[in-house]
Amino acid sequence: MVGMPSVFVEVETVHIEEKEYTVKGYTLTKDLSDKKFTNEEIAHFLIDRFYICPTCNKIQRGWALYEEKVNGIILRKFFLKCKHVFTTLTGLEVVDIEYKEMFVMWVRVETVNVQLIQRSDSILGTFIQYLQQAGSGSFNTANFYPIFMPIYVTGLSGSVVGFVAWGFNIGSGSSTYGIVIGTGNAPNTTNTYALESQIANGTGSGQMQYGATTTGNVTTSGNTISVTSSRPFSNGSGASITIAEVGVYMQASALYSNAVLQWAFARDVLASPITVPNGGIATVYYTFQLTIS
């Protein structure tokens, strides 16, 4: 009988409150003082690590970093994928494993006193339906577009409609597509095709005013290219509103008509719901990141 080989795992401790620390030979020197929100670069680096969860006693990946400013002091909560939460990373062991996904989406939600940054592993099955139809449907030889693109649309449970030509750039005042927000917290399944409970555009009870969804330029850093889209939401409802889910709705246009429908590309349940007071503004950012290897 052949014995199993021994495996040695090196671990290091990360102290998030320090202004400088080293993980796996990479030193972060950005300001992590109590009066400033954590830089996105640092947040992404911390979330991308694998840790030994002291609660699960298993290797888990970082998932989200939530920060709230209270009386000028930043209170931090760090979430692992197992959903266990830690108010400090001191004593949380980093596992010496290298792993880099080719495609990653990031979600960031900001208010005046809150910042939440989390991984977005949230592309929905509707996108796979699109790809399946793109590869198997009939094609118009003049325009090279699939004619039949049946996908589950956000307003019709179980219905399929043939549409093509999709995008999510939209101006203010409409909640039909673009980056969208809601109050639901049900986990995604293979049957999820929309937000669980979308917050409508407006100033009535439970509504928020949708700004424009805008997208910046593509940026390149080493082998990684990324682009970020964002949308502000204003609360003029007269009461606080809690955002628990965010997503990206595409608008699909029919090839030879003016008919349009919307479908959900992505949906994320926030690691920690964010309450927006009356008169407050929340901004949601989606960053799409691709690493070429």
Coordinates of N, CA and C in Angstrom, one line a residue, residues 122-239:
S122 N -22.4 36.0 -10.1 CA -23.9 36.1 -10.1 C -24.5 36.1 -11.5
I123 N -23.8 35.8 -12.5 CA -24.4 35.7 -13.9 C -25.5 34.7 -13.9
L124 N -26.6 35.0 -14.4 CA -27.8 34.2 -14.3 C -27.9 33.2 -15.5
G125 N -28.8 32.3 -15.4 CA -29.0 31.3 -16.4 C -29.6 31.9 -17.7
T126 N -30.2 33.0 -17.7 CA -30.7 33.7 -18.9 C -29.5 33.9 -19.9
F127 N -28.3 34.2 -19.4 CA -27.2 34.4 -20.3 C -26.8 33.1 -21.0
I128 N -26.9 32.0 -20.3 CA -26.6 30.7 -20.9 C -27.6 30.4 -22.0
Q129 N -28.9 30.8 -21.7 CA -29.9 30.6 -22.7 C -29.6 31.4 -24.0
Y130 N -29.1 32.6 -23.8 CA -28.7 33.4 -24.9 C -27.6 32.8 -25.7
L131 N -26.6 32.3 -25.0 CA -25.5 31.6 -25.7 C -25.9 30.4 -26.5
Q132 N -26.8 29.6 -25.8 CA -27.3 28.4 -26.5 C -28.0 28.7 -27.8
Q133 N -28.8 29.8 -27.7 CA -29.6 30.2 -28.9 C -28.6 30.8 -30.0
A134 N -27.6 31.5 -29.5 CA -26.7 32.1 -30.4 C -25.9 31.1 -31.2
G135 N -25.7 29.9 -30.6 CA -25.0 28.8 -31.2 C -25.8 27.8 -32.0
S136 N -27.2 27.9 -31.8 CA -28.0 26.9 -32.4 C -29.2 27.4 -33.2
G137 N -29.5 28.7 -33.1 CA -30.6 29.3 -33.8 C -30.3 29.6 -35.2
S138 N -31.3 30.0 -36.0 CA -31.1 30.4 -37.4 C -30.4 31.7 -37.5
F139 N -29.7 32.0 -38.5 CA -29.0 33.2 -38.7 C -29.5 34.0 -39.9
N140 N -29.5 35.3 -39.8 CA -29.7 36.2 -40.9 C -28.4 36.4 -41.6
T141 N -28.2 35.9 -42.9 CA -26.9 36.0 -43.5 C -26.5 37.4 -43.8
A142 N -27.4 38.3 -43.9 CA -27.0 39.7 -44.2 C -26.5 40.4 -43.0
N143 N -27.0 40.1 -41.8 CA -26.6 40.9 -40.6 C -25.8 40.0 -39.6
F144 N -25.8 38.7 -39.9 CA -25.0 37.8 -39.0 C -25.5 37.9 -37.5
Y145 N -26.8 38.0 -37.4 CA -27.5 38.0 -36.0 C -28.4 36.8 -35.9
P146 N -28.4 36.1 -34.8 CA -29.3 35.1 -34.6 C -30.8 35.7 -34.6
I147 N -31.7 35.1 -35.4 CA -33.0 35.6 -35.5 C -33.8 35.2 -34.2
F148 N -33.6 33.9 -33.8 CA -34.4 33.4 -32.7 C -33.6 33.4 -31.4
M149 N -33.9 34.2 -30.5 CA -33.2 34.3 -29.2 C -34.1 34.2 -28.0
P150 N -34.8 33.1 -27.8 CA -35.7 33.0 -26.7 C -35.0 33.0 -25.4
I151 N -35.3 33.9 -24.5 CA -34.8 34.0 -23.2 C -35.9 34.3 -22.2
Y152 N -35.7 34.0 -20.9 CA -36.7 34.3 -19.9 C -36.6 35.8 -19.6
V153 N -37.7 36.5 -19.7 CA -37.7 37.9 -19.5 C -38.1 38.3 -18.1
T154 N -37.8 39.5 -17.6 CA -37.9 39.8 -16.2 C -39.4 39.9 -15.8
G155 N -40.3 40.2 -16.7 CA -41.6 40.5 -16.3 C -42.6 39.3 -16.6
L156 N -42.2 38.2 -17.2 CA -43.0 37.2 -17.6 C -42.5 35.8 -17.1
S157 N -43.0 35.3 -16.0 CA -42.4 34.1 -15.5 C -42.7 32.9 -16.4
G158 N -41.6 32.3 -16.8 CA -41.7 31.1 -17.6 C -41.9 31.4 -19.1
S159 N -42.1 32.6 -19.5 CA -42.3 32.9 -20.9 C -41.0 33.0 -21.7
V160 N -41.0 32.8 -23.0 CA -39.9 32.9 -23.8 C -40.2 33.8 -25.0
V161 N -39.4 34.7 -25.4 CA -39.6 35.6 -26.5 C -38.4 35.7 -27.3
G162 N -38.5 35.8 -28.7 CA -37.4 35.9 -29.5 C -36.9 37.3 -29.7
F163 N -35.8 37.7 -29.1 CA -35.2 39.0 -29.2 C -33.7 39.0 -29.3
V164 N -33.1 40.0 -29.9 CA -31.7 40.1 -30.0 C -31.2 41.5 -29.7
A165 N -30.0 41.8 -29.9 CA -29.4 43.2 -29.8 C -29.7 43.7 -28.4
W166 N -28.8 43.4 -27.4 CA -29.0 43.8 -26.1 C -28.0 44.7 -25.5
G167 N -28.3 45.5 -24.5 CA -27.5 46.5 -23.8 C -28.1 47.0 -22.6
F168 N -27.3 47.7 -21.7 CA -27.9 48.2 -20.5 C -27.6 49.7 -20.2
N169 N -27.1 50.4 -21.2 CA -26.9 51.9 -21.0 C -28.3 52.6 -21.1
I170 N -28.6 53.3 -20.0 CA -29.9 53.9 -19.9 C -29.8 55.2 -19.1
G171 N -30.7 56.2 -19.4 CA -30.7 57.5 -18.7 C -31.4 57.4 -17.4
S172 N -31.6 58.5 -16.8 CA -32.2 58.6 -15.5 C -33.8 58.5 -15.6
G173 N -34.4 58.1 -14.5 CA -35.9 58.1 -14.4 C -36.6 56.8 -14.8
S174 N -35.8 55.7 -15.1 CA -36.4 54.5 -15.5 C -35.8 53.3 -14.8
S175 N -36.6 52.4 -14.3 CA -36.1 51.2 -13.6 C -36.3 49.9 -14.4
T176 N -36.5 50.1 -15.7 CA -36.8 48.9 -16.6 C -35.5 48.1 -16.9
Y177 N -34.4 48.8 -17.0 CA -33.2 48.1 -17.2 C -32.0 48.9 -16.8
G178 N -30.8 48.5 -17.0 CA -29.6 49.1 -16.5 C -29.3 48.4 -15.1
I179 N -28.5 49.1 -14.3 CA -28.2 48.6 -12.9 C -29.5 48.8 -12.1
V180 N -29.9 47.8 -11.4 CA -31.2 47.9 -10.7 C -31.0 47.4 -9.2
I181 N -31.9 47.8 -8.4 CA -31.8 47.5 -6.9 C -33.2 46.9 -6.4
G182 N -33.1 46.2 -5.3 CA -34.3 45.5 -4.8 C -34.1 45.3 -3.3
T183 N -35.2 44.7 -2.7 CA -35.2 44.4 -1.3 C -35.2 42.9 -1.0
G184 N -35.2 42.0 -2.0 CA -35.2 40.6 -1.7 C -33.8 40.0 -1.3
N185 N -33.8 38.9 -0.6 CA -32.6 38.3 -0.2 C -32.5 36.8 -0.5
A186 N -33.5 36.3 -1.3 CA -33.4 34.8 -1.7 C -32.2 34.5 -2.5
P187 N -31.5 33.4 -2.3 CA -30.3 33.1 -3.0 C -30.7 32.8 -4.5
N188 N -29.7 32.9 -5.4 CA -29.9 32.6 -6.8 C -30.0 31.1 -7.0
T189 N -30.8 30.7 -8.0 CA -30.9 29.3 -8.4 C -30.8 29.3 -9.9
T190 N -30.8 28.1 -10.5 CA -30.8 28.0 -12.0 C -32.1 28.6 -12.6
N191 N -33.1 28.8 -11.8 CA -34.4 29.3 -12.3 C -34.5 30.8 -12.0
T192 N -33.5 31.4 -11.4 CA -33.6 32.9 -11.1 C -33.5 33.7 -12.4
Y193 N -34.5 34.5 -12.7 CA -34.5 35.3 -13.9 C -34.7 36.8 -13.7
A194 N -34.8 37.3 -12.4 CA -35.0 38.7 -12.1 C -34.7 38.9 -10.6
L195 N -34.7 40.2 -10.2 CA -34.6 40.5 -8.8 C -35.8 39.9 -8.1
E196 N -35.7 39.5 -6.8 CA -36.8 39.0 -6.1 C -37.9 40.1 -5.9
S197 N -37.5 41.3 -5.5 CA -38.4 42.3 -5.2 C -37.8 43.7 -5.6
Q198 N -37.9 44.1 -6.8 CA -37.3 45.3 -7.3 C -37.9 46.5 -6.7
I199 N -37.0 47.5 -6.4 CA -37.4 48.8 -5.9 C -37.7 49.6 -7.2
A200 N -38.9 50.2 -7.3 CA -39.4 50.9 -8.4 C -38.8 52.3 -8.4
N201 N -38.7 52.9 -9.6 CA -38.3 54.3 -9.7 C -39.4 55.3 -9.3
G202 N -39.1 56.3 -8.5 CA -40.1 57.2 -8.1 C -39.8 57.8 -6.7
T203 N -40.8 58.6 -6.2 CA -40.6 59.2 -4.9 C -41.7 58.8 -3.9
G204 N -42.5 57.8 -4.3 CA -43.6 57.2 -3.5 C -43.0 56.3 -2.4
S205 N -43.9 55.8 -1.6 CA -43.4 54.9 -0.5 C -42.7 53.7 -1.1
G206 N -41.5 53.4 -0.6 CA -40.7 52.3 -1.0 C -40.0 52.4 -2.3
Q207 N -40.0 53.6 -2.9 CA -39.4 53.9 -4.2 C -38.2 54.7 -4.1
M208 N -37.3 54.6 -5.1 CA -36.1 55.4 -5.2 C -35.9 55.9 -6.6
Q209 N -35.3 57.1 -6.7 CA -35.2 57.7 -8.0 C -33.9 57.2 -8.7
Y210 N -34.0 56.6 -9.9 CA -32.9 56.0 -10.6 C -32.2 57.0 -11.4
G211 N -30.9 57.2 -11.2 CA -30.1 58.0 -12.1 C -29.7 57.3 -13.3
A212 N -28.8 57.8 -14.1 CA -28.4 57.1 -15.3 C -27.4 56.1 -15.1
T213 N -27.5 55.0 -15.8 CA -26.4 53.9 -15.8 C -25.3 54.4 -16.8
T214 N -24.1 54.5 -16.3 CA -23.0 55.0 -17.1 C -21.9 54.0 -17.0
T215 N -21.1 53.9 -18.1 CA -19.9 53.0 -18.1 C -18.7 53.8 -18.5
G216 N -17.6 53.6 -17.8 CA -16.3 54.2 -18.1 C -15.5 53.6 -19.2
N217 N -14.3 54.0 -19.3 CA -13.4 53.4 -20.4 C -12.8 52.1 -19.9
V218 N -12.4 51.3 -20.8 CA -11.7 50.1 -20.5 C -10.3 50.5 -20.0
T219 N -9.9 49.8 -18.9 CA -8.5 50.1 -18.3 C -7.8 48.8 -18.3
T220 N -6.4 48.9 -18.5 CA -5.6 47.7 -18.5 C -4.5 47.8 -17.5
S221 N -4.3 46.8 -16.7 CA -3.2 46.7 -15.7 C -2.5 45.3 -15.8
G222 N -1.3 45.3 -16.4 CA -0.7 44.0 -16.6 C -1.5 43.2 -17.6
N223 N -1.9 42.0 -17.2 CA -2.7 41.1 -18.1 C -4.2 41.2 -17.8
T224 N -4.6 42.2 -16.9 CA -6.0 42.3 -16.6 C -6.6 43.6 -17.2
I225 N -7.7 43.4 -17.8 CA -8.5 44.5 -18.4 C -9.8 44.5 -17.7
S226 N -10.4 45.7 -17.5 CA -11.6 45.9 -16.7 C -12.4 47.1 -17.2
V227 N -13.7 47.1 -16.9 CA -14.5 48.2 -17.2 C -15.6 48.3 -16.0
T228 N -16.0 49.5 -15.6 CA -16.9 49.7 -14.5 C -18.1 50.5 -15.0
S229 N -19.3 50.0 -14.6 CA -20.5 50.7 -14.8 C -21.1 51.1 -13.4
S230 N -21.8 52.2 -13.4 CA -22.3 52.7 -12.1 C -23.7 53.3 -12.3
R231 N -24.4 53.5 -11.2 CA -25.7 54.1 -11.2 C -26.1 54.6 -9.8
P232 N -26.4 55.9 -9.7 CA -26.9 56.5 -8.4 C -28.4 56.3 -8.2
F233 N -28.7 56.2 -6.9 CA -30.2 56.0 -6.5 C -30.4 57.0 -5.4
S234 N -31.5 57.8 -5.5 CA -31.8 58.8 -4.5 C -33.1 58.4 -3.8
N235 N -33.1 58.6 -2.5 CA -34.3 58.3 -1.7 C -35.0 59.5 -1.4
G236 N -36.2 59.7 -2.0 CA -37.1 60.8 -1.7 C -38.4 60.4 -1.3
S237 N -38.5 59.1 -0.7 CA -39.7 58.5 -0.4 C -40.4 59.0 0.9
G238 N -39.6 59.7 1.7 CA -40.1 60.1 3.0 C -39.7 59.2 4.2
A239 N -39.1 58.0 3.9 CA -38.7 57.1 4.9 C -37.4 56.3 4.4

